[in-house]
Amino acid sequence: MKVLHVAEALKGGVETYLKSLVLSLKDRDVESFLLVKEDVSWLEKSHVYYYDHGSRSILGLFKLARMYLHLVKKLNVDIVHLHGTFSGLVCRLAKVFTRRVPIIYCSHGWAYSMDKKNLTKKFYQVTEYLLSFLCHKVVCISHYDFSIKVTPPNKTVLIENAITDHFSDEYVKPEGKKLLFVGRFDHQKGIDILLNAFKKVDANYELIVVGDAVHGNTISKMEYPNVSFLGWLSGEELKQAYLMSSAVIIPSRWEGFGLVALEAMSASRTIFTSGAGGLKHLTKITRGREFSNEQELIQLLEAFNNFDNNTIQKLGCIARNKFVEKYTVNRMAKELNELYMEVKL
């Protein structure tokens, strides 16, 4: 079976999702092709196609549509899998110009769940509803996304996110007590909320921050002498950052799912979250800790002073067990492959 994945915005969670999925689908005789604008190094070059994107302008989206139509014909694919709002918009509207090929769409977090004005949210909802009639199935990545869907129930399925497991079942004791943040320095990820709260806490542990600014959202790191800023890490370095931490904190303002939470769970680390979007379900099933405002966050950061090694290990093992039970990439690949087979018939 041939599947064409289209992602107008790849970097971040979508790339983590696609890399895990595509590599796992190889074992199920699914040949995957990518249409993207960013460089991809984890798939053979013959299966990756790029388009001259420029900006998110009418011209840029037209170039995406043109390359999409070309590849559907050239590759003779069996399934098209669209990732993200803009890919879903462009390629579903272009459906009228293609041969009949089943389309699956995943928003990777509804646009109307973001911190936007009500009128803007309503526009996104109406758009998603209307566009759902131009595809065969709509995939929701979390219980939260599924609960706020506006797409028809008979077209919408829940297939929760998953990641490749880079850790083992054996618990690794952290190096001292450390709290870890991983993510972009932007409004969505809430790094400002965390840093402002941490300044008000007399902590007996270290706050480790992995990530950096995007789109000019810089942080004056000198203002936070008790915080270790490590910049972007990947591969083995990121793995070690998880293992040296005692817990992982995710203060996002909105989140379709939250793959950092899965990475923490995989590493046997408990999660402290804002409960935004898909994070609420993950926090609940792992017996993590949730906060909804700055005062609750400060109280949680202070309470973490009293977490002993036994508590940290117990919560970490609960998180690991839930990950193995529900969030391995093999489960996600199996469910998506079954969906591919269903719509192909």
Coordinates of C-alpha atoms in Angstrom, one line a residue:
M1 CA 0.0 0.0 0.0
K2 CA 1.3 3.5 -0.9
V3 CA 0.5 6.4 1.4
L4 CA 1.3 10.1 0.7
H5 CA 1.7 12.2 3.9
V6 CA 1.4 16.0 3.4
A7 CA 2.5 18.4 6.1
E8 CA 2.7 22.1 5.5
A9 CA 4.2 22.7 8.9
L10 CA 6.5 19.8 9.9
K11 CA 8.8 20.8 12.7
G12 CA 7.9 19.9 16.3
G13 CA 5.2 17.4 17.3
V14 CA 4.0 16.7 13.7
E15 CA 7.5 15.5 12.7
T16 CA 7.9 13.4 15.8
Y17 CA 4.5 11.8 15.0
L18 CA 5.3 11.2 11.4
K19 CA 8.8 9.8 12.0
S20 CA 7.5 7.3 14.5
L21 CA 4.5 6.4 12.3
V22 CA 6.3 6.1 8.9
L23 CA 9.1 3.9 10.3
S24 CA 6.7 1.6 12.1
L25 CA 4.4 1.3 9.1
K26 CA 7.4 -0.1 7.1
D27 CA 6.9 -3.4 9.0
R28 CA 3.3 -3.5 7.8
D29 CA 4.1 -3.3 4.1
V30 CA 3.1 0.3 3.9
E31 CA 5.3 2.5 1.6
S32 CA 5.2 6.1 2.8
F33 CA 5.9 9.3 0.8
L34 CA 6.2 12.8 2.2
L35 CA 5.3 16.2 0.8
V36 CA 6.9 18.8 3.0
K37 CA 8.8 22.1 3.0
E38 CA 11.4 21.4 5.6
D39 CA 14.4 19.1 5.3
V40 CA 13.8 15.4 6.3
S41 CA 16.8 13.2 7.1
W42 CA 15.1 10.1 8.5
L43 CA 13.5 8.8 5.3
E44 CA 15.2 7.9 2.0
K45 CA 15.4 10.8 -0.4
S46 CA 13.5 9.1 -3.1
H47 CA 10.4 9.1 -0.9
V48 CA 10.6 12.8 0.2
Y49 CA 9.2 15.6 -2.0
Y50 CA 9.5 19.3 -1.4
Y51 CA 7.6 22.3 -2.7
D52 CA 8.7 25.9 -3.2
H53 CA 6.7 27.3 -0.3
G54 CA 7.8 30.8 0.4
S55 CA 5.4 32.2 3.0
R56 CA 1.9 31.2 4.0
S57 CA 0.6 33.3 1.1
I58 CA -2.0 32.5 -1.5
L59 CA 0.9 31.8 -3.9
G60 CA 2.7 29.6 -1.4
L61 CA -0.5 27.5 -0.8
F62 CA -1.1 27.3 -4.5
K63 CA 2.4 25.8 -5.0
L64 CA 1.5 23.2 -2.3
A65 CA -1.7 22.3 -4.2
R66 CA 0.1 22.1 -7.5
M67 CA 2.8 19.7 -6.2
Y68 CA 0.2 17.7 -4.3
L69 CA -1.9 17.1 -7.5
H70 CA 1.3 16.2 -9.4
L71 CA 2.3 13.6 -6.8
V72 CA -1.1 12.0 -6.5
K73 CA -1.0 11.3 -10.2
K74 CA 2.8 10.4 -10.4
L75 CA 3.0 8.0 -7.4
N76 CA -0.4 6.4 -7.9
V77 CA -0.9 6.4 -4.1
D78 CA -3.7 4.4 -2.4
I79 CA -4.2 6.8 0.5
V80 CA -3.6 10.5 1.2
H81 CA -2.9 11.4 4.8
L82 CA -3.1 15.1 5.5
H83 CA -1.4 16.6 8.6
G84 CA -2.2 20.1 10.0
T85 CA -4.8 22.7 9.3
F86 CA -3.2 24.3 6.2
S87 CA -2.5 21.0 4.5
G88 CA -6.0 19.9 5.3
L89 CA -7.4 23.1 3.8
V90 CA -5.4 23.1 0.5
C91 CA -5.4 19.5 -0.3
R92 CA -9.1 18.8 0.4
L93 CA -10.1 21.8 -1.7
A94 CA -7.9 20.4 -4.5
K95 CA -9.7 17.1 -4.3
V96 CA -12.0 18.1 -7.2
F97 CA -8.9 18.0 -9.6
T98 CA -7.6 14.6 -8.6
R99 CA -8.6 11.0 -9.3
R100 CA -10.7 9.3 -6.6
V101 CA -8.2 8.6 -3.8
P102 CA -9.3 8.2 -0.1
I103 CA -8.2 11.2 2.1
I104 CA -7.6 11.0 5.8
Y105 CA -7.1 14.3 7.7
C106 CA -5.6 15.0 11.1
S107 CA -5.4 18.5 12.4
H108 CA -3.0 17.6 15.2
G109 CA -4.9 19.9 17.5
W110 CA -8.0 21.9 16.5
A111 CA -7.2 25.5 15.5
Y112 CA -10.3 26.6 17.4
S113 CA -8.9 25.2 20.7
M114 CA -6.1 27.9 20.5
D115 CA -6.2 31.2 22.5
K116 CA -8.2 33.1 19.9
K117 CA -11.2 35.5 19.8
N118 CA -14.6 33.7 19.8
L119 CA -15.4 34.9 16.3
T120 CA -12.2 33.5 15.0
K121 CA -12.9 30.2 16.8
K122 CA -16.3 30.0 15.2
F123 CA -14.9 30.6 11.8
Y124 CA -12.4 27.7 12.3
Q125 CA -15.2 25.4 13.5
V126 CA -17.4 26.1 10.5
T127 CA -14.5 25.6 8.2
E128 CA -13.5 22.3 9.7
Y129 CA -17.1 21.1 9.5
L130 CA -17.5 21.9 5.9
L131 CA -14.1 20.5 4.8
S132 CA -14.9 17.2 6.6
F133 CA -17.2 16.4 3.7
L134 CA -14.2 16.5 1.4
C135 CA -12.4 13.6 3.1
H136 CA -13.1 10.0 4.1
K137 CA -12.1 10.1 7.8
V138 CA -10.9 12.7 10.3
V139 CA -8.5 11.5 13.0
C140 CA -8.4 13.0 16.5
I141 CA -5.1 12.6 18.4
S142 CA -6.5 12.9 21.9
H143 CA -9.6 12.4 24.0
Y144 CA -9.9 16.2 24.4
D145 CA -9.8 16.8 20.6
F146 CA -12.4 14.1 20.1
S147 CA -14.6 15.6 22.8
I148 CA -14.7 19.1 21.1
K149 CA -15.0 17.9 17.5
V150 CA -17.4 19.6 15.2
T151 CA -16.9 17.0 12.4
P152 CA -19.6 14.4 11.7
P153 CA -19.4 11.4 14.2
N154 CA -19.5 8.9 11.4
K155 CA -16.4 10.5 9.8
T156 CA -14.4 11.0 13.0
V157 CA -12.2 8.5 14.8
L158 CA -10.0 8.7 17.9
I159 CA -6.5 7.3 17.4
E160 CA -4.4 8.7 20.2
N161 CA -0.9 9.9 19.7
A162 CA 2.1 7.7 20.4
I163 CA 5.9 7.8 20.2
T164 CA 8.8 5.5 19.7
D165 CA 10.0 4.1 23.0
H166 CA 13.7 5.1 23.6
F167 CA 13.8 3.9 27.2
S168 CA 13.5 0.7 29.1
D169 CA 11.2 -0.7 31.9
E170 CA 14.2 -0.5 34.3
Y171 CA 13.8 2.6 36.5
V172 CA 16.8 5.0 36.4
K173 CA 17.3 7.0 39.5
P174 CA 17.6 10.8 38.7
E175 CA 20.7 12.8 39.5
G176 CA 19.6 14.8 42.5
K177 CA 16.2 16.6 42.4
K178 CA 15.6 18.4 39.1
L179 CA 12.4 19.7 37.3
L180 CA 12.5 19.6 33.5
F181 CA 10.8 21.8 30.9
V182 CA 11.1 20.9 27.2
G183 CA 9.7 23.1 24.5
R184 CA 9.6 26.3 22.4
F185 CA 9.8 29.7 24.1
D186 CA 6.5 30.9 22.8
H187 CA 3.0 31.9 24.1
Q188 CA 1.5 28.5 23.7
K189 CA 4.1 26.5 25.6
G190 CA 3.8 28.8 28.7
I191 CA 7.5 29.1 29.5
D192 CA 6.8 32.7 30.8
I193 CA 4.2 31.3 33.2
L194 CA 6.7 28.8 34.6
L195 CA 9.6 31.2 35.0
N196 CA 7.6 33.9 36.6
A197 CA 6.2 31.4 39.2
F198 CA 9.6 29.8 39.8
K199 CA 11.1 33.2 40.8
K200 CA 8.6 33.3 43.7
V201 CA 9.6 29.9 45.1
D202 CA 12.4 29.0 47.5
A203 CA 13.2 25.8 45.7
N204 CA 15.6 23.1 47.0
Y205 CA 15.9 21.7 43.4
E206 CA 17.1 22.9 40.0
L207 CA 14.9 23.9 37.1
I208 CA 16.3 22.6 33.8
V209 CA 15.0 24.2 30.6
V210 CA 15.5 22.5 27.2
G211 CA 14.5 24.6 24.2
D212 CA 14.9 28.1 22.9
A213 CA 13.1 31.1 21.4
V214 CA 11.2 31.0 18.1
H215 CA 9.9 34.0 16.1
G216 CA 11.8 36.4 18.3
N217 CA 10.3 35.4 21.6
T218 CA 13.6 35.8 23.5
I219 CA 14.0 35.5 27.3
S220 CA 16.5 37.4 29.4
K221 CA 18.2 34.4 30.9
M222 CA 20.3 36.5 33.3
E223 CA 17.0 37.2 35.2
Y224 CA 16.8 33.6 36.2
P225 CA 20.1 32.6 38.0
N226 CA 18.6 29.4 39.5
V227 CA 17.5 28.1 36.1
S228 CA 19.8 26.1 33.7
F229 CA 19.1 26.8 30.1
L230 CA 20.4 24.0 27.9
G231 CA 19.1 25.2 24.5
W232 CA 17.8 22.6 22.0
L233 CA 18.8 19.0 22.5
S234 CA 18.1 15.9 20.5
G235 CA 18.9 12.3 20.4
E236 CA 21.0 11.0 23.2
E237 CA 21.4 14.4 24.9
L238 CA 17.6 14.8 25.2
K239 CA 17.3 11.3 26.5
Q240 CA 19.8 12.0 29.2
A241 CA 18.0 15.3 30.1
Y242 CA 14.9 13.2 30.9
L243 CA 16.8 10.6 32.8
M244 CA 18.6 13.2 35.0
S245 CA 15.3 14.9 35.9
S246 CA 12.9 13.9 38.7
A247 CA 9.7 15.2 37.0
V248 CA 8.7 17.1 33.9
I249 CA 6.5 20.2 33.9
I250 CA 4.3 21.3 31.0
P251 CA 2.6 24.7 31.5
S252 CA 1.0 25.0 28.1
R253 CA -1.8 27.4 27.5
W254 CA -3.4 25.0 25.0
E255 CA -2.3 21.6 23.7
G256 CA -3.9 19.2 21.3
F257 CA -2.1 16.3 22.9
G258 CA 1.4 17.0 24.3
L259 CA 4.1 14.7 23.1
V260 CA 6.5 15.9 25.8
A261 CA 4.2 14.2 28.3
L262 CA 4.6 10.9 26.5
E263 CA 8.4 11.3 26.4
A264 CA 8.4 11.9 30.1
M265 CA 6.1 8.9 30.7
S266 CA 8.3 6.7 28.5
A267 CA 11.3 7.8 30.7
S268 CA 9.5 6.9 33.9
R269 CA 9.1 10.5 34.9
T270 CA 5.9 11.9 36.4
I271 CA 4.3 15.0 34.8
F272 CA 3.1 18.3 36.2
T273 CA 0.8 20.0 33.7
S274 CA -1.6 22.9 33.2
G275 CA -4.3 20.3 32.2
A276 CA -4.7 22.1 28.9
G277 CA -6.3 20.1 26.1
G278 CA -5.0 16.5 25.9
L279 CA -2.8 17.0 28.9
K280 CA -5.7 16.7 31.4
H281 CA -6.3 13.0 30.5
L282 CA -2.6 12.1 30.6
T283 CA -2.1 13.8 34.0
K284 CA -5.1 12.0 35.4
I285 CA -4.3 8.5 34.3
T286 CA -0.6 8.8 35.5
R287 CA -1.6 10.4 38.8
G288 CA 0.5 13.4 38.0
R289 CA -0.2 16.9 39.3
E290 CA -2.3 19.6 37.6
F291 CA -2.5 23.4 38.1
S292 CA -4.9 25.9 36.5
N293 CA -3.4 29.3 37.5
E294 CA -0.2 30.9 38.8
Q295 CA -1.1 30.5 42.5
E296 CA -1.7 26.8 42.1
L297 CA 1.6 26.5 40.1
I298 CA 3.5 28.2 42.9
Q299 CA 1.9 25.9 45.4
L300 CA 2.9 22.9 43.3
L301 CA 6.5 24.1 42.9
E302 CA 6.7 24.6 46.7
A303 CA 5.2 21.1 47.3
F304 CA 7.8 19.6 45.1
N305 CA 10.4 20.5 47.7
N306 CA 8.9 17.7 49.9
F307 CA 8.9 15.0 47.2
D308 CA 11.2 12.2 48.4
N309 CA 12.9 9.6 46.2
N310 CA 10.3 7.0 46.9
T311 CA 7.4 9.2 45.8
I312 CA 9.3 10.3 42.7
Q313 CA 10.0 6.7 41.8
K314 CA 6.5 5.5 42.5
L315 CA 4.9 8.2 40.3
G316 CA 7.5 7.6 37.6
C317 CA 6.8 3.9 37.4
I318 CA 3.0 4.6 37.2
A319 CA 3.7 6.9 34.3
R320 CA 5.9 4.3 32.6
N321 CA 3.3 1.5 33.0
K322 CA 0.6 3.7 31.4
F323 CA 2.9 4.5 28.5
V324 CA 3.6 0.9 27.8
E325 CA -0.1 0.0 28.1
K326 CA -1.5 2.6 25.8
Y327 CA 1.0 4.9 24.0
T328 CA 3.5 2.8 22.1
V329 CA 3.9 3.5 18.4
N330 CA 3.0 -0.1 17.4
R331 CA -0.5 0.5 18.8
M332 CA -0.9 3.7 16.8
A333 CA 0.5 2.2 13.6
K334 CA -1.8 -0.8 13.9
E335 CA -4.9 1.4 14.3
L336 CA -4.0 3.7 11.5
N337 CA -3.1 0.8 9.2
E338 CA -6.5 -0.7 9.9
L339 CA -8.1 2.7 9.1
Y340 CA -6.1 2.8 5.8
M341 CA -7.4 -0.7 4.9
E342 CA -11.0 0.4 5.8
V343 CA -11.1 3.5 3.5
K344 CA -9.2 1.8 0.7
L345 CA -11.9 -0.9 0.3

